[in-house]
PDB file of C-alpha atoms and ligand atoms in Angstrom:
ATOM      1  CA  UNK A   1      -9.791  17.280   6.660  1.00  0.00           C
ATOM      2  CA  UNK A   2      -8.847  13.985   8.319  1.00  0.00           C
ATOM      3  CA  UNK A   3      -6.854  11.587   6.168  1.00  0.00           C
ATOM      4  CA  UNK A   4      -5.175   8.209   6.269  1.00  0.00           C
ATOM      5  CA  UNK A   5      -1.997   7.397   4.367  1.00  0.00           C
ATOM      6  CA  UNK A   6      -2.636   3.697   3.792  1.00  0.00           C
ATOM      7  CA  UNK A   7       0.825   2.895   2.453  1.00  0.00           C
ATOM      8  CA  UNK A   8       4.092   4.440   3.578  1.00  0.00           C
ATOM      9  CA  UNK A   9       7.642   3.197   4.028  1.00  0.00           C
ATOM     10  CA  UNK A  10       8.393   5.228   7.123  1.00  0.00           C
ATOM     11  CA  UNK A  11      11.293   2.957   8.024  1.00  0.00           C
ATOM     12  CA  UNK A  12      13.155   3.935   4.838  1.00  0.00           C
ATOM     13  CA  UNK A  13      16.625   5.368   5.377  1.00  0.00           C
ATOM     14  CA  UNK A  14      15.533   8.465   3.427  1.00  0.00           C
ATOM     15  CA  UNK A  15      13.652   9.413   6.619  1.00  0.00           C
ATOM     16  CA  UNK A  16      16.583   8.863   8.973  1.00  0.00           C
ATOM     17  CA  UNK A  17      17.373  12.584   9.114  1.00  0.00           C
ATOM     18  CA  UNK A  18      13.866  13.866   9.767  1.00  0.00           C
ATOM     19  CA  UNK A  19      11.440  11.013  10.534  1.00  0.00           C
ATOM     20  CA  UNK A  20       9.924  12.850  13.529  1.00  0.00           C
ATOM     21  CA  UNK A  21       9.459  16.048  11.529  1.00  0.00           C
ATOM     22  CA  UNK A  22       7.906  14.178   8.591  1.00  0.00           C
ATOM     23  CA  UNK A  23       5.414  12.595  10.994  1.00  0.00           C
ATOM     24  CA  UNK A  24       4.707  16.019  12.537  1.00  0.00           C
ATOM     25  CA  UNK A  25       4.094  17.514   9.088  1.00  0.00           C
ATOM     26  CA  UNK A  26       1.697  14.656   8.307  1.00  0.00           C
ATOM     27  CA  UNK A  27      -0.298  15.284  11.488  1.00  0.00           C
ATOM     28  CA  UNK A  28      -0.357  19.031  10.777  1.00  0.00           C
ATOM     29  CA  UNK A  29      -1.721  18.302   7.267  1.00  0.00           C
ATOM     30  CA  UNK A  30      -4.558  16.218   8.729  1.00  0.00           C
ATOM     31  CA  UNK A  31      -2.991  12.824   8.052  1.00  0.00           C
ATOM     32  CA  UNK A  32      -3.901  11.402  11.426  1.00  0.00           C
ATOM     33  CA  UNK A  33      -3.302   7.705  10.710  1.00  0.00           C
ATOM     34  CA  UNK A  34      -0.551   5.940   8.815  1.00  0.00           C
ATOM     35  CA  UNK A  35      -0.170   2.365   7.659  1.00  0.00           C
ATOM     36  CA  UNK A  36       3.534   1.581   7.770  1.00  0.00           C
ATOM     37  CA  UNK A  37       4.585  -1.125   5.331  1.00  0.00           C
ATOM     38  CA  UNK A  38       6.772  -3.756   6.923  1.00  0.00           C
ATOM     39  CA  UNK A  39       8.728  -5.179   4.029  1.00  0.00           C
ATOM     40  CA  UNK A  40      11.845  -3.031   4.613  1.00  0.00           C
ATOM     41  CA  UNK A  41      14.969  -4.537   3.101  1.00  0.00           C
ATOM     42  CA  UNK A  42      13.532  -8.030   3.318  1.00  0.00           C
ATOM     43  CA  UNK A  43      14.128 -10.978   5.639  1.00  0.00           C
ATOM     44  CA  UNK A  44      15.381 -11.618   8.228  1.00  0.00           C
ATOM     45  CA  UNK A  45      14.058  -8.294   9.612  1.00  0.00           C
ATOM     46  CA  UNK A  46      10.269  -8.517   9.354  1.00  0.00           C
ATOM     47  CA  UNK A  47       9.476  -5.964  12.056  1.00  0.00           C
ATOM     48  CA  UNK A  48      10.381  -2.583  10.581  1.00  0.00           C
ATOM     49  CA  UNK A  49       6.759  -1.408  10.677  1.00  0.00           C
ATOM     50  CA  UNK A  50       5.828  -3.176  13.912  1.00  0.00           C
ATOM     51  CA  UNK A  51       8.535  -1.186  15.705  1.00  0.00           C
ATOM     52  CA  UNK A  52       7.008   2.083  14.446  1.00  0.00           C
ATOM     53  CA  UNK A  53       3.482   0.953  15.342  1.00  0.00           C
ATOM     54  CA  UNK A  54       4.675   0.099  18.867  1.00  0.00           C
ATOM     55  CA  UNK A  55       6.071   3.594  19.184  1.00  0.00           C
ATOM     56  CA  UNK A  56       3.264   5.770  17.760  1.00  0.00           C
ATOM     57  CA  UNK A  57      -0.417   5.229  18.619  1.00  0.00           C
ATOM     58  CA  UNK A  58      -1.582   6.452  15.171  1.00  0.00           C
ATOM     59  CA  UNK A  59       0.731   4.182  13.163  1.00  0.00           C
ATOM     60  CA  UNK A  60      -0.454   0.721  12.063  1.00  0.00           C
ATOM     61  CA  UNK A  61       1.697  -1.971  10.527  1.00  0.00           C
ATOM     62  CA  UNK A  62       1.845  -4.580   7.832  1.00  0.00           C
ATOM     63  CA  UNK A  63       4.211  -7.534   7.677  1.00  0.00           C
ATOM     64  CA  UNK A  64       5.387  -9.404   4.633  1.00  0.00           C
ATOM     65  CA  UNK A  65       8.031 -10.214   2.046  1.00  0.00           C
ATOM     66  CA  UNK A  66       8.110  -7.946  -1.015  1.00  0.00           C
ATOM     67  CA  UNK A  67       8.474  -9.759  -4.354  1.00  0.00           C
ATOM     68  CA  UNK A  68      11.863  -8.073  -4.753  1.00  0.00           C
ATOM     69  CA  UNK A  69      13.063  -9.938  -1.646  1.00  0.00           C
ATOM     70  CA  UNK A  70      11.377 -13.276  -2.316  1.00  0.00           C
ATOM     71  CA  UNK A  71      14.770 -15.004  -2.682  1.00  0.00           C
ATOM     72  CA  UNK A  72      15.616 -14.099   0.923  1.00  0.00           C
ATOM     73  CA  UNK A  73      12.631 -15.954   2.421  1.00  0.00           C
ATOM     74  CA  UNK A  74      13.316 -19.127   4.409  1.00  0.00           C
ATOM     75  CA  UNK A  75      11.214 -21.510   6.503  1.00  0.00           C
ATOM     76  CA  UNK A  76      11.906 -19.286   9.547  1.00  0.00           C
ATOM     77  CA  UNK A  77      10.536 -16.286   7.641  1.00  0.00           C
ATOM     78  CA  UNK A  78       7.091 -17.858   7.320  1.00  0.00           C
ATOM     79  CA  UNK A  79       7.085 -19.030  10.953  1.00  0.00           C
ATOM     80  CA  UNK A  80       7.934 -15.528  12.126  1.00  0.00           C
ATOM     81  CA  UNK A  81       5.296 -13.921   9.874  1.00  0.00           C
ATOM     82  CA  UNK A  82       2.696 -16.222  11.404  1.00  0.00           C
ATOM     83  CA  UNK A  83       3.724 -15.127  14.921  1.00  0.00           C
ATOM     84  CA  UNK A  84       3.736 -11.445  13.986  1.00  0.00           C
ATOM     85  CA  UNK A  85       0.270 -11.714  12.432  1.00  0.00           C
ATOM     86  CA  UNK A  86      -1.009 -11.961  16.016  1.00  0.00           C
ATOM     87  CA  UNK A  87       0.325  -8.497  16.912  1.00  0.00           C
ATOM     88  CA  UNK A  88      -2.649  -6.215  17.656  1.00  0.00           C
ATOM     89  CA  UNK A  89      -1.507  -3.454  15.298  1.00  0.00           C
ATOM     90  CA  UNK A  90      -0.662  -5.670  12.340  1.00  0.00           C
ATOM     91  CA  UNK A  91      -3.561  -5.026   9.960  1.00  0.00           C
ATOM     92  CA  UNK A  92      -2.395  -6.782   6.822  1.00  0.00           C
ATOM     93  CA  UNK A  93       0.081  -9.031   5.080  1.00  0.00           C
ATOM     94  CA  UNK A  94       1.859  -6.839   2.583  1.00  0.00           C
ATOM     95  CA  UNK A  95       3.106  -5.632   0.398  1.00  0.00           C
ATOM     96  CA  UNK A  96       3.188  -8.964  -1.343  1.00  0.00           C
ATOM     97  CA  UNK A  97       2.834  -9.827  -5.008  1.00  0.00           C
ATOM     98  CA  UNK A  98       4.744 -10.068  -8.240  1.00  0.00           C
ATOM     99  CA  UNK A  99       7.131  -7.670  -9.951  1.00  0.00           C
ATOM    100  CA  UNK A 100       8.152  -8.735 -13.452  1.00  0.00           C
ATOM    101  CA  UNK A 101       9.511  -5.273 -14.242  1.00  0.00           C
ATOM    102  CA  UNK A 102      12.610  -5.557 -12.073  1.00  0.00           C
ATOM    103  CA  UNK A 103      12.719  -9.345 -11.637  1.00  0.00           C
ATOM    104  CA  UNK A 104      14.968  -8.940  -8.585  1.00  0.00           C
ATOM    105  CA  UNK A 105      13.918 -12.459  -7.564  1.00  0.00           C
ATOM    106  CA  UNK A 106      13.233 -15.248 -10.075  1.00  0.00           C
ATOM    107  CA  UNK A 107       9.574 -15.385 -11.101  1.00  0.00           C
ATOM    108  CA  UNK A 108       8.935 -18.907  -9.816  1.00  0.00           C
ATOM    109  CA  UNK A 109      10.334 -17.901  -6.414  1.00  0.00           C
ATOM    110  CA  UNK A 110       8.226 -14.722  -6.394  1.00  0.00           C
ATOM    111  CA  UNK A 111       5.145 -16.771  -7.134  1.00  0.00           C
ATOM    112  CA  UNK A 112       5.738 -19.405  -4.465  1.00  0.00           C
ATOM    113  CA  UNK A 113       6.523 -16.787  -1.775  1.00  0.00           C
ATOM    114  CA  UNK A 114       3.421 -14.829  -2.822  1.00  0.00           C
ATOM    115  CA  UNK A 115       1.233 -17.948  -2.646  1.00  0.00           C
ATOM    116  CA  UNK A 116       2.538 -18.915   0.792  1.00  0.00           C
ATOM    117  CA  UNK A 117       1.758 -15.438   2.098  1.00  0.00           C
ATOM    118  CA  UNK A 118      -1.722 -15.508   0.553  1.00  0.00           C
ATOM    119  CA  UNK A 119      -2.302 -18.804   2.361  1.00  0.00           C
ATOM    120  CA  UNK A 120      -1.078 -17.228   5.602  1.00  0.00           C
ATOM    121  CA  UNK A 121      -3.472 -14.304   5.084  1.00  0.00           C
ATOM    122  CA  UNK A 122      -6.345 -16.723   4.508  1.00  0.00           C
ATOM    123  CA  UNK A 123      -5.439 -18.734   7.652  1.00  0.00           C
ATOM    124  CA  UNK A 124      -5.055 -15.688   9.867  1.00  0.00           C
ATOM    125  CA  UNK A 125      -7.944 -13.766   8.239  1.00  0.00           C
ATOM    126  CA  UNK A 126      -5.619 -10.842   7.513  1.00  0.00           C
ATOM    127  CA  UNK A 127      -6.071  -8.457   4.644  1.00  0.00           C
ATOM    128  CA  UNK A 128      -3.506  -8.425   1.881  1.00  0.00           C
ATOM    129  CA  UNK A 129      -1.759  -5.424   0.358  1.00  0.00           C
ATOM    130  CA  UNK A 130      -0.830  -6.297  -3.200  1.00  0.00           C
ATOM    131  CA  UNK A 131       2.121  -5.016  -5.222  1.00  0.00           C
ATOM    132  CA  UNK A 132       1.913  -5.932  -8.888  1.00  0.00           C
ATOM    133  CA  UNK A 133       3.994  -4.657 -11.767  1.00  0.00           C
ATOM    134  CA  UNK A 134       3.856  -6.039 -15.297  1.00  0.00           C
ATOM    135  CA  UNK A 135       2.353  -9.181 -13.774  1.00  0.00           C
ATOM    136  CA  UNK A 136      -1.373  -8.447 -13.797  1.00  0.00           C
ATOM    137  CA  UNK A 137      -2.733 -11.788 -15.049  1.00  0.00           C
ATOM    138  CA  UNK A 138      -0.562 -13.909 -12.748  1.00  0.00           C
ATOM    139  CA  UNK A 139      -1.483 -11.662  -9.815  1.00  0.00           C
ATOM    140  CA  UNK A 140      -5.212 -11.978 -10.455  1.00  0.00           C
ATOM    141  CA  UNK A 141      -4.906 -15.750 -10.839  1.00  0.00           C
ATOM    142  CA  UNK A 142      -3.033 -16.027  -7.522  1.00  0.00           C
ATOM    143  CA  UNK A 143      -5.496 -13.925  -5.505  1.00  0.00           C
ATOM    144  CA  UNK A 144      -8.446 -15.931  -6.842  1.00  0.00           C
ATOM    145  CA  UNK A 145      -7.762 -18.460  -4.058  1.00  0.00           C
ATOM    146  CA  UNK A 146      -8.221 -15.827  -1.358  1.00  0.00           C
ATOM    147  CA  UNK A 147     -11.523 -15.929   0.555  1.00  0.00           C
ATOM    148  CA  UNK A 148     -11.446 -12.145   1.120  1.00  0.00           C
ATOM    149  CA  UNK A 149     -10.165  -9.028  -0.624  1.00  0.00           C
ATOM    150  CA  UNK A 150      -7.599  -6.450   0.259  1.00  0.00           C
ATOM    151  CA  UNK A 151      -5.817  -3.489  -1.237  1.00  0.00           C
ATOM    152  CA  UNK A 152      -4.382  -3.064  -4.721  1.00  0.00           C
ATOM    153  CA  UNK A 153      -1.674  -0.684  -3.626  1.00  0.00           C
ATOM    154  CA  UNK A 154      -0.556   2.138  -5.896  1.00  0.00           C
ATOM    155  CA  UNK A 155      -3.134   1.023  -8.405  1.00  0.00           C
ATOM    156  CA  UNK A 156      -2.010   2.161 -11.851  1.00  0.00           C
ATOM    157  CA  UNK A 157      -4.218   0.042 -14.107  1.00  0.00           C
ATOM    158  CA  UNK A 158      -6.874   1.103 -16.579  1.00  0.00           C
ATOM    159  CA  UNK A 159     -10.653   0.875 -16.330  1.00  0.00           C
ATOM    160  CA  UNK A 160     -10.774  -2.808 -17.352  1.00  0.00           C
ATOM    161  CA  UNK A 161      -8.190  -3.796 -14.753  1.00  0.00           C
ATOM    162  CA  UNK A 162      -9.980  -1.707 -12.133  1.00  0.00           C
ATOM    163  CA  UNK A 163     -13.185  -3.652 -12.820  1.00  0.00           C
ATOM    164  CA  UNK A 164     -11.322  -6.964 -12.512  1.00  0.00           C
ATOM    165  CA  UNK A 165      -9.834  -5.963  -9.160  1.00  0.00           C
ATOM    166  CA  UNK A 166     -13.165  -4.655  -7.878  1.00  0.00           C
ATOM    167  CA  UNK A 167     -14.887  -7.871  -8.981  1.00  0.00           C
ATOM    168  CA  UNK A 168     -12.378  -9.846  -6.906  1.00  0.00           C
ATOM    169  CA  UNK A 169     -13.345  -7.790  -3.855  1.00  0.00           C
ATOM    170  CA  UNK A 170     -10.340  -5.475  -3.810  1.00  0.00           C
ATOM    171  CA  UNK A 171     -10.121  -1.843  -2.841  1.00  0.00           C
ATOM    172  CA  UNK A 172      -8.120   0.431  -5.138  1.00  0.00           C
ATOM    173  CA  UNK A 173      -5.527   2.610  -3.454  1.00  0.00           C
ATOM    174  CA  UNK A 174      -4.476   5.672  -5.428  1.00  0.00           C
ATOM    175  CA  UNK A 175      -1.104   7.355  -5.053  1.00  0.00           C
ATOM    176  CA  UNK A 176       0.981  10.050  -6.666  1.00  0.00           C
ATOM    177  CA  UNK A 177       0.832   8.522 -10.146  1.00  0.00           C
ATOM    178  CA  UNK A 178      -2.781   9.753 -10.325  1.00  0.00           C
ATOM    179  CA  UNK A 179      -1.424  13.316 -10.572  1.00  0.00           C
ATOM    180  CA  UNK A 180       1.028  12.612 -13.411  1.00  0.00           C
ATOM    181  CA  UNK A 181       0.122  14.270 -16.738  1.00  0.00           C
ATOM    182  CA  UNK A 182       0.188  11.045 -18.747  1.00  0.00           C
ATOM    183  CA  UNK A 183      -1.978   9.005 -16.355  1.00  0.00           C
ATOM    184  CA  UNK A 184      -5.275   9.566 -18.194  1.00  0.00           C
ATOM    185  CA  UNK A 185      -6.201   5.852 -18.331  1.00  0.00           C
ATOM    186  CA  UNK A 186      -5.630   5.608 -14.591  1.00  0.00           C
ATOM    187  CA  UNK A 187      -7.815   8.669 -13.990  1.00  0.00           C
ATOM    188  CA  UNK A 188     -10.551   6.994 -15.994  1.00  0.00           C
ATOM    189  CA  UNK A 189     -10.261   3.996 -13.652  1.00  0.00           C
ATOM    190  CA  UNK A 190     -10.358   6.345 -10.643  1.00  0.00           C
ATOM    191  CA  UNK A 191     -13.569   7.858 -11.980  1.00  0.00           C
ATOM    192  CA  UNK A 192     -15.434   4.535 -12.127  1.00  0.00           C
ATOM    193  CA  UNK A 193     -14.449   3.054  -8.753  1.00  0.00           C
ATOM    194  CA  UNK A 194     -17.359   3.046  -6.285  1.00  0.00           C
ATOM    195  CA  UNK A 195     -17.236   5.456  -3.331  1.00  0.00           C
ATOM    196  CA  UNK A 196     -16.825   2.615  -0.846  1.00  0.00           C
ATOM    197  CA  UNK A 197     -13.808   1.001  -2.566  1.00  0.00           C
ATOM    198  CA  UNK A 198     -11.264   3.839  -2.822  1.00  0.00           C
ATOM    199  CA  UNK A 199      -8.240   4.532  -0.635  1.00  0.00           C
ATOM    200  CA  UNK A 200      -5.327   6.947  -0.844  1.00  0.00           C
ATOM    201  CA  UNK A 201      -1.648   6.456  -0.136  1.00  0.00           C
ATOM    202  CA  UNK A 202       1.752   7.975  -0.747  1.00  0.00           C
ATOM    203  CA  UNK A 203       4.068   4.924  -1.050  1.00  0.00           C
ATOM    204  CA  UNK A 204       6.613   7.390   0.311  1.00  0.00           C
ATOM    205  CA  UNK A 205       9.530   7.923  -0.088  1.00  0.00           C
ATOM    206  CA  UNK A 206       8.684   6.923  -3.679  1.00  0.00           C
ATOM    207  CA  UNK A 207       6.366   8.414  -6.317  1.00  0.00           C
ATOM    208  CA  UNK A 208       5.747  11.920  -4.991  1.00  0.00           C
ATOM    209  CA  UNK A 209       2.644  13.538  -6.466  1.00  0.00           C
ATOM    210  CA  UNK A 210       2.697  16.724  -8.520  1.00  0.00           C
ATOM    211  CA  UNK A 211       3.840  19.400  -7.469  1.00  0.00           C
ATOM    212  CA  UNK A 212       6.479  17.471  -5.500  1.00  0.00           C
ATOM    213  CA  UNK A 213       7.267  15.051  -8.325  1.00  0.00           C
ATOM    214  CA  UNK A 214      10.900  13.960  -8.410  1.00  0.00           C
ATOM    215  CA  UNK A 215      11.446  14.862  -4.748  1.00  0.00           C
ATOM    216  CA  UNK A 216      11.317  12.549  -1.767  1.00  0.00           C
ATOM    217  CA  UNK A 217       7.704  11.775  -1.011  1.00  0.00           C
ATOM    218  CA  UNK A 218       6.293  11.953   2.532  1.00  0.00           C
ATOM    219  CA  UNK A 219       2.896  11.238   4.162  1.00  0.00           C
ATOM    220  CA  UNK A 220       1.779  14.908   4.201  1.00  0.00           C
ATOM    221  CA  UNK A 221       1.796  14.880   0.382  1.00  0.00           C
ATOM    222  CA  UNK A 222      -1.174  12.506   0.288  1.00  0.00           C
ATOM    223  CA  UNK A 223      -3.214  15.725   0.330  1.00  0.00           C
ATOM    224  CA  UNK A 224      -2.140  16.462  -3.260  1.00  0.00           C
ATOM    225  CA  UNK A 225      -3.406  13.083  -4.432  1.00  0.00           C
ATOM    226  CA  UNK A 226      -6.675  13.665  -2.569  1.00  0.00           C
ATOM    227  CA  UNK A 227      -7.138  16.995  -4.387  1.00  0.00           C
ATOM    228  CA  UNK A 228      -6.552  15.412  -7.774  1.00  0.00           C
ATOM    229  CA  UNK A 229      -8.836  12.478  -6.983  1.00  0.00           C
ATOM    230  CA  UNK A 230     -11.557  14.960  -6.023  1.00  0.00           C
ATOM    231  CA  UNK A 231     -11.192  16.780  -9.370  1.00  0.00           C
ATOM    232  CA  UNK A 232     -11.309  13.500 -11.264  1.00  0.00           C
ATOM    233  CA  UNK A 233     -14.448  12.360  -9.450  1.00  0.00           C
ATOM    234  CA  UNK A 234     -16.149  15.757  -9.555  1.00  0.00           C
ATOM    235  CA  UNK A 235     -16.294  16.228  -5.811  1.00  0.00           C
ATOM    236  CA  UNK A 236     -14.456  18.019  -3.013  1.00  0.00           C
ATOM    237  CA  UNK A 237     -11.231  17.048  -1.246  1.00  0.00           C
ATOM    238  CA  UNK A 238     -13.212  17.040   2.004  1.00  0.00           C
ATOM    239  CA  UNK A 239     -15.574  14.426   0.602  1.00  0.00           C
ATOM    240  CA  UNK A 240     -12.690  12.246  -0.648  1.00  0.00           C
ATOM    241  CA  UNK A 241     -11.027  12.549   2.758  1.00  0.00           C
ATOM    242  CA  UNK A 242     -14.235  11.492   4.478  1.00  0.00           C
ATOM    243  CA  UNK A 243     -14.818   8.533   2.135  1.00  0.00           C
ATOM    244  CA  UNK A 244     -11.278   7.192   2.183  1.00  0.00           C
ATOM    245  CA  UNK A 245     -11.029   7.506   5.959  1.00  0.00           C
ATOM    246  CA  UNK A 246     -14.308   5.669   6.401  1.00  0.00           C
ATOM    247  CA  UNK A 247     -13.187   2.992   3.919  1.00  0.00           C
ATOM    248  CA  UNK A 248      -9.911   2.499   5.779  1.00  0.00           C
ATOM    249  CA  UNK A 249     -11.799   2.074   9.044  1.00  0.00           C
ATOM    250  CA  UNK A 250     -14.323  -0.358   7.559  1.00  0.00           C
ATOM    251  CA  UNK A 251     -11.710  -2.437   5.744  1.00  0.00           C
ATOM    252  CA  UNK A 252      -8.709  -2.397   8.050  1.00  0.00           C
ATOM    253  CA  UNK A 253     -10.036  -1.792  11.567  1.00  0.00           C
ATOM    254  CA  UNK A 254     -12.818  -4.361  11.429  1.00  0.00           C
TER     255      UNK A 254
HETATM  256 ZN1   ZN B   1       4.737  -1.480  -4.117  1.00  0.00          ZN
HETATM  257 ZN1   ZN B   2       5.291   0.300  -1.145  1.00  0.00          ZN
END
């Protein structure tokens, strides 16, 4: 099986003790490519993923300001993001979006920082990786302006929301939540998504799938989500691996 973890926070301090070993375990598990998310602890450091992508040939990067950190963005932040978008291994602007669960930044600031990054993505023809929590309608309204799709990361919506995202041209990326006992509505959504619009991710170090739930997550554990997704869709893990790898290549390595 050859897999891609399309969303991991490899820069997180929870990997400081064993980052190399976690990457080795991923490769041993068949996770041969990783998309490192570049939001880190927010501006001014926008290069946490770029540094990893420069170091490892199989690691790709995103750049962006997470909604949690929207208050830290300045004029320089957007200038620097525009420069970094030209880096050959930067595949997307993300994770960007709205988070009304935590509200770590005021909602109007979240929205304006999100909109500026969507405009940057449109200008630079970069994909977007969307984070949305308890902000579905505002998120959908904001991405309506985008001429192309992207990734709904850690998609946890139901069938109706899945259809809305698919209609807007988005891919749905499934993570550990898919394996949680209570996630039946999400599994229904995962059942209806077309073969060519699904991706898998860990969002490590967060949201470890069953049977690792509650522990630190790492890229190798994407295999457990792949197994569950295969059960849900009535197919084999090998087939899910093949589809999601092909989808990553078609979407992100165009
Ligand atoms: Zn997120
Ligand atoms: Zn994330």
